[in-house]
């Protein structure tokens, strides 16, 4: 771990969590829906569809499809079907086992906790309400306001913070790219991608395998700072 990363960890005041695949165990189901639609409408093999979907995860689904199949006449139908199936399934999908306890621990340590996602805001808010998950701020996708700089700018303004005081935790390479483009420290959550995948683009080289590891990591540096 470089000295720069250590210094940044000591400065963190707000922990921002991705939703799908980081906070909630939704990615296997979402991937299944996406792969089914991509193979049906774009005539790709299951393996090709899975690879393309994974490489663009972290983006809103409509952006994934437009990036993968620009101008294709089936795009609107695919996007509509995906969003309908996602909404029909998502509320039955669980949080990760350690999500609630991790968020509670982070808040007890004095951190502000936010969720920043490419899922639409009403869907995340309803999901969190139904699951009894409470954070300081929920930010979802709407046209012209999305995960990355838009969300980070909102959080900085609301909580009077700088980029150096915000941490973003996500499970996709796009999460990493968007955090770093906004000068936000990033920690990858292994799942869809391996440590080796993240290390190829991550400046921090920090990864966790489960959310609860985040508490121990931040506790270590908070204790060092207070000595």
Short mmCIF file of C-alpha atoms in Angstrom, two decimals:
data_model
loop_
_atom_site.label_atom_id
_atom_site.label_comp_id
_atom_site.label_asym_id
_atom_site.label_seq_id
_atom_site.Cartn_x
_atom_site.Cartn_y
_atom_site.Cartn_z
CA UNK A 1 0.00 0.00 0.00
CA UNK A 2 1.54 3.31 -1.05
CA UNK A 3 2.00 6.27 1.26
CA UNK A 4 -0.49 8.24 -0.85
CA UNK A 5 -3.20 5.61 -0.32
CA UNK A 6 -2.48 5.47 3.42
CA UNK A 7 -2.78 9.26 3.65
CA UNK A 8 -6.05 9.22 1.71
CA UNK A 9 -7.55 6.52 3.93
CA UNK A 10 -6.81 8.62 7.00
CA UNK A 11 -8.78 11.52 5.50
CA UNK A 12 -12.00 9.63 4.69
CA UNK A 13 -15.20 11.01 6.20
CA UNK A 14 -17.82 9.63 3.80
CA UNK A 15 -18.05 6.02 2.61
CA UNK A 16 -20.06 5.64 -0.59
CA UNK A 17 -21.25 2.18 -1.55
CA UNK A 18 -22.36 0.88 -4.92
CA UNK A 19 -25.69 -0.94 -4.73
CA UNK A 20 -25.93 -3.93 -7.10
CA UNK A 21 -23.23 -6.47 -6.24
CA UNK A 22 -21.79 -4.43 -3.37
CA UNK A 23 -24.63 -3.67 -0.96
CA UNK A 24 -27.27 -6.04 -2.35
CA UNK A 25 -26.73 -9.53 -3.76
CA UNK A 26 -28.51 -8.78 -7.02
CA UNK A 27 -25.89 -9.27 -9.72
CA UNK A 28 -26.42 -12.99 -10.49
CA UNK A 29 -30.10 -12.34 -11.21
CA UNK A 30 -29.45 -9.15 -13.19
CA UNK A 31 -26.77 -10.89 -15.23
CA UNK A 32 -29.14 -13.78 -15.95
CA UNK A 33 -31.81 -11.36 -17.22
CA UNK A 34 -29.31 -9.41 -19.32
CA UNK A 35 -27.68 -12.48 -20.86
CA UNK A 36 -31.09 -13.93 -21.76
CA UNK A 37 -32.08 -10.72 -23.58
CA UNK A 38 -28.71 -10.21 -25.28
CA UNK A 39 -28.62 -13.76 -26.65
CA UNK A 40 -32.23 -13.47 -27.83
CA UNK A 41 -32.08 -10.09 -29.55
CA UNK A 42 -28.44 -9.83 -30.69
CA UNK A 43 -27.83 -13.52 -31.48
CA UNK A 44 -24.70 -13.85 -29.37
CA UNK A 45 -23.60 -16.94 -27.49
CA UNK A 46 -24.15 -17.06 -23.73
CA UNK A 47 -20.43 -16.63 -23.11
CA UNK A 48 -20.17 -13.62 -25.44
CA UNK A 49 -23.24 -12.04 -23.87
CA UNK A 50 -21.91 -12.55 -20.35
CA UNK A 51 -18.51 -11.08 -21.22
CA UNK A 52 -20.01 -7.99 -22.84
CA UNK A 53 -22.45 -7.44 -19.98
CA UNK A 54 -19.77 -7.77 -17.31
CA UNK A 55 -17.35 -5.40 -19.01
CA UNK A 56 -19.97 -2.64 -18.98
CA UNK A 57 -21.50 -3.27 -15.53
CA UNK A 58 -21.53 -0.18 -13.38
CA UNK A 59 -23.20 1.83 -16.14
CA UNK A 60 -26.97 2.32 -16.36
CA UNK A 61 -28.32 -0.55 -18.46
CA UNK A 62 -29.47 1.77 -21.24
CA UNK A 63 -25.88 3.04 -21.56
CA UNK A 64 -24.55 -0.52 -21.52
CA UNK A 65 -26.78 -1.49 -24.43
CA UNK A 66 -26.10 1.65 -26.46
CA UNK A 67 -22.37 1.17 -25.93
CA UNK A 68 -22.42 -2.50 -26.86
CA UNK A 69 -24.91 -2.30 -29.76
CA UNK A 70 -24.99 1.33 -30.94
CA UNK A 71 -28.06 2.18 -33.00
CA UNK A 72 -29.47 -1.36 -33.01
CA UNK A 73 -33.24 -1.35 -33.65
CA UNK A 74 -33.86 -3.75 -30.75
CA UNK A 75 -32.25 -1.54 -28.12
CA UNK A 76 -35.37 0.18 -26.79
CA UNK A 77 -37.23 -3.11 -26.46
CA UNK A 78 -34.31 -4.77 -24.67
CA UNK A 79 -33.88 -1.87 -22.25
CA UNK A 80 -37.60 -1.80 -21.46
CA UNK A 81 -37.76 -5.56 -20.86
CA UNK A 82 -34.66 -5.53 -18.67
CA UNK A 83 -35.95 -2.72 -16.46
CA UNK A 84 -39.35 -4.41 -16.11
CA UNK A 85 -37.82 -7.75 -15.15
CA UNK A 86 -35.38 -6.06 -12.79
CA UNK A 87 -38.18 -4.27 -10.97
CA UNK A 88 -40.23 -7.47 -10.78
CA UNK A 89 -37.34 -9.40 -9.21
CA UNK A 90 -35.20 -7.01 -7.21
CA UNK A 91 -37.30 -6.72 -4.05
CA UNK A 92 -37.08 -10.47 -3.46
CA UNK A 93 -33.27 -10.42 -3.66
CA UNK A 94 -31.28 -10.19 -0.42
CA UNK A 95 -28.76 -7.82 1.01
CA UNK A 96 -25.36 -9.40 1.57
CA UNK A 97 -25.24 -10.99 5.01
CA UNK A 98 -22.83 -8.40 6.41
CA UNK A 99 -24.33 -5.26 4.83
CA UNK A 100 -26.44 -4.00 7.73
CA UNK A 101 -23.81 -4.69 10.37
CA UNK A 102 -21.08 -3.04 8.27
CA UNK A 103 -23.12 0.11 7.69
CA UNK A 104 -24.03 0.25 11.38
CA UNK A 105 -20.35 -0.13 12.35
CA UNK A 106 -19.24 2.57 9.91
CA UNK A 107 -21.81 5.01 11.28
CA UNK A 108 -20.79 4.18 14.85
CA UNK A 109 -17.21 4.99 13.87
CA UNK A 110 -18.38 8.42 12.73
CA UNK A 111 -18.45 7.92 8.98
CA UNK A 112 -21.21 9.30 6.78
CA UNK A 113 -22.56 6.45 4.62
CA UNK A 114 -24.16 6.87 1.20
CA UNK A 115 -25.34 4.59 -1.60
CA UNK A 116 -24.52 5.61 -5.17
CA UNK A 117 -25.95 3.44 -7.93
CA UNK A 118 -26.98 3.14 -11.57
CA UNK A 119 -30.29 1.68 -10.43
CA UNK A 120 -33.09 4.26 -10.42
CA UNK A 121 -33.58 6.24 -7.22
CA UNK A 122 -37.19 5.17 -6.49
CA UNK A 123 -36.22 1.49 -6.81
CA UNK A 124 -33.27 1.76 -4.42
CA UNK A 125 -35.26 3.79 -1.91
CA UNK A 126 -38.10 1.26 -1.94
CA UNK A 127 -35.65 -1.64 -1.65
CA UNK A 128 -33.84 -0.07 1.31
CA UNK A 129 -37.12 0.74 3.03
CA UNK A 130 -38.39 -2.81 2.62
CA UNK A 131 -35.10 -4.29 3.85
CA UNK A 132 -34.75 -1.86 6.77
CA UNK A 133 -31.45 -0.47 5.50
CA UNK A 134 -30.69 3.06 6.63
CA UNK A 135 -27.95 5.28 5.23
CA UNK A 136 -27.35 9.02 5.24
CA UNK A 137 -27.97 9.48 1.51
CA UNK A 138 -29.29 7.38 -1.38
CA UNK A 139 -28.39 8.45 -4.91
CA UNK A 140 -29.74 6.60 -7.94
CA UNK A 141 -29.84 7.11 -11.68
CA UNK A 142 -31.95 9.58 -13.56
CA UNK A 143 -31.29 11.20 -16.92
CA UNK A 144 -28.55 13.79 -16.45
CA UNK A 145 -27.67 12.66 -12.93
CA UNK A 146 -25.73 9.44 -12.60
CA UNK A 147 -23.11 7.52 -10.69
CA UNK A 148 -19.72 9.16 -10.83
CA UNK A 149 -19.04 12.89 -10.90
CA UNK A 150 -22.72 13.90 -10.61
CA UNK A 151 -23.20 11.92 -7.42
CA UNK A 152 -19.84 12.88 -5.93
CA UNK A 153 -20.48 16.58 -6.60
CA UNK A 154 -23.86 16.29 -4.85
CA UNK A 155 -22.32 14.57 -1.83
CA UNK A 156 -19.49 17.09 -1.56
CA UNK A 157 -21.92 19.99 -1.65
CA UNK A 158 -24.41 18.47 0.81
CA UNK A 159 -21.86 17.31 3.37
CA UNK A 160 -19.24 20.06 2.79
CA UNK A 161 -16.47 17.67 1.80
CA UNK A 162 -13.60 17.50 -0.68
CA UNK A 163 -12.83 14.64 -3.06
CA UNK A 164 -10.07 13.47 -0.69
CA UNK A 165 -12.62 12.85 2.07
CA UNK A 166 -14.80 10.45 0.05
CA UNK A 167 -14.30 6.73 -0.53
CA UNK A 168 -16.17 4.70 -3.14
CA UNK A 169 -16.61 0.94 -2.91
CA UNK A 170 -17.85 -0.94 -5.97
CA UNK A 171 -17.73 -4.31 -7.70
CA UNK A 172 -17.18 -3.26 -11.31
CA UNK A 173 -14.36 -1.86 -13.43
CA UNK A 174 -16.64 1.01 -14.51
CA UNK A 175 -17.08 1.89 -10.82
CA UNK A 176 -13.31 2.13 -10.55
CA UNK A 177 -12.97 4.24 -13.69
CA UNK A 178 -15.66 6.71 -12.64
CA UNK A 179 -14.35 7.09 -9.10
CA UNK A 180 -10.80 7.72 -10.28
CA UNK A 181 -11.95 10.14 -12.97
CA UNK A 182 -13.48 12.21 -10.15
CA UNK A 183 -10.33 11.87 -7.97
CA UNK A 184 -12.18 9.66 -5.48
CA UNK A 185 -10.34 6.83 -3.70
CA UNK A 186 -11.69 3.46 -4.85
CA UNK A 187 -11.87 0.03 -3.23
CA UNK A 188 -12.92 -2.90 -5.39
CA UNK A 189 -15.22 -5.64 -4.09
CA UNK A 190 -14.28 -8.97 -5.60
CA UNK A 191 -17.12 -10.87 -7.23
CA UNK A 192 -17.72 -10.24 -10.91
CA UNK A 193 -14.06 -9.27 -11.16
CA UNK A 194 -10.89 -10.60 -9.53
CA UNK A 195 -8.15 -8.72 -7.69
CA UNK A 196 -6.05 -9.07 -10.85
CA UNK A 197 -8.79 -7.42 -12.91
CA UNK A 198 -9.00 -4.47 -10.52
CA UNK A 199 -5.22 -4.17 -10.17
CA UNK A 200 -4.89 -3.56 -13.90
CA UNK A 201 -6.69 -0.22 -13.60
CA UNK A 202 -6.97 0.62 -9.90
CA UNK A 203 -4.62 3.28 -8.57
CA UNK A 204 -5.17 2.26 -4.94
CA UNK A 205 -4.83 -1.52 -5.54
CA UNK A 206 -7.26 -1.96 -2.64
CA UNK A 207 -9.81 -4.79 -2.76
CA UNK A 208 -12.12 -6.55 -0.32
CA UNK A 209 -13.93 -9.86 -0.66
CA UNK A 210 -16.80 -8.91 1.64
CA UNK A 211 -18.14 -5.63 2.95
CA UNK A 212 -17.25 -6.29 6.59
CA UNK A 213 -13.54 -6.14 5.68
CA UNK A 214 -14.08 -2.44 5.02
CA UNK A 215 -14.77 -1.78 8.70
CA UNK A 216 -11.51 -3.37 9.81
CA UNK A 217 -9.52 -1.55 7.14
CA UNK A 218 -10.89 1.87 8.04
CA UNK A 219 -10.67 1.18 11.76
CA UNK A 220 -6.96 0.46 11.40
CA UNK A 221 -6.25 3.81 9.79
CA UNK A 222 -8.57 5.75 12.08
CA UNK A 223 -6.69 4.33 15.08
CA UNK A 224 -3.34 5.27 13.53
CA UNK A 225 -4.60 8.80 12.91
CA UNK A 226 -5.73 9.17 16.53
CA UNK A 227 -2.41 8.03 18.03
#
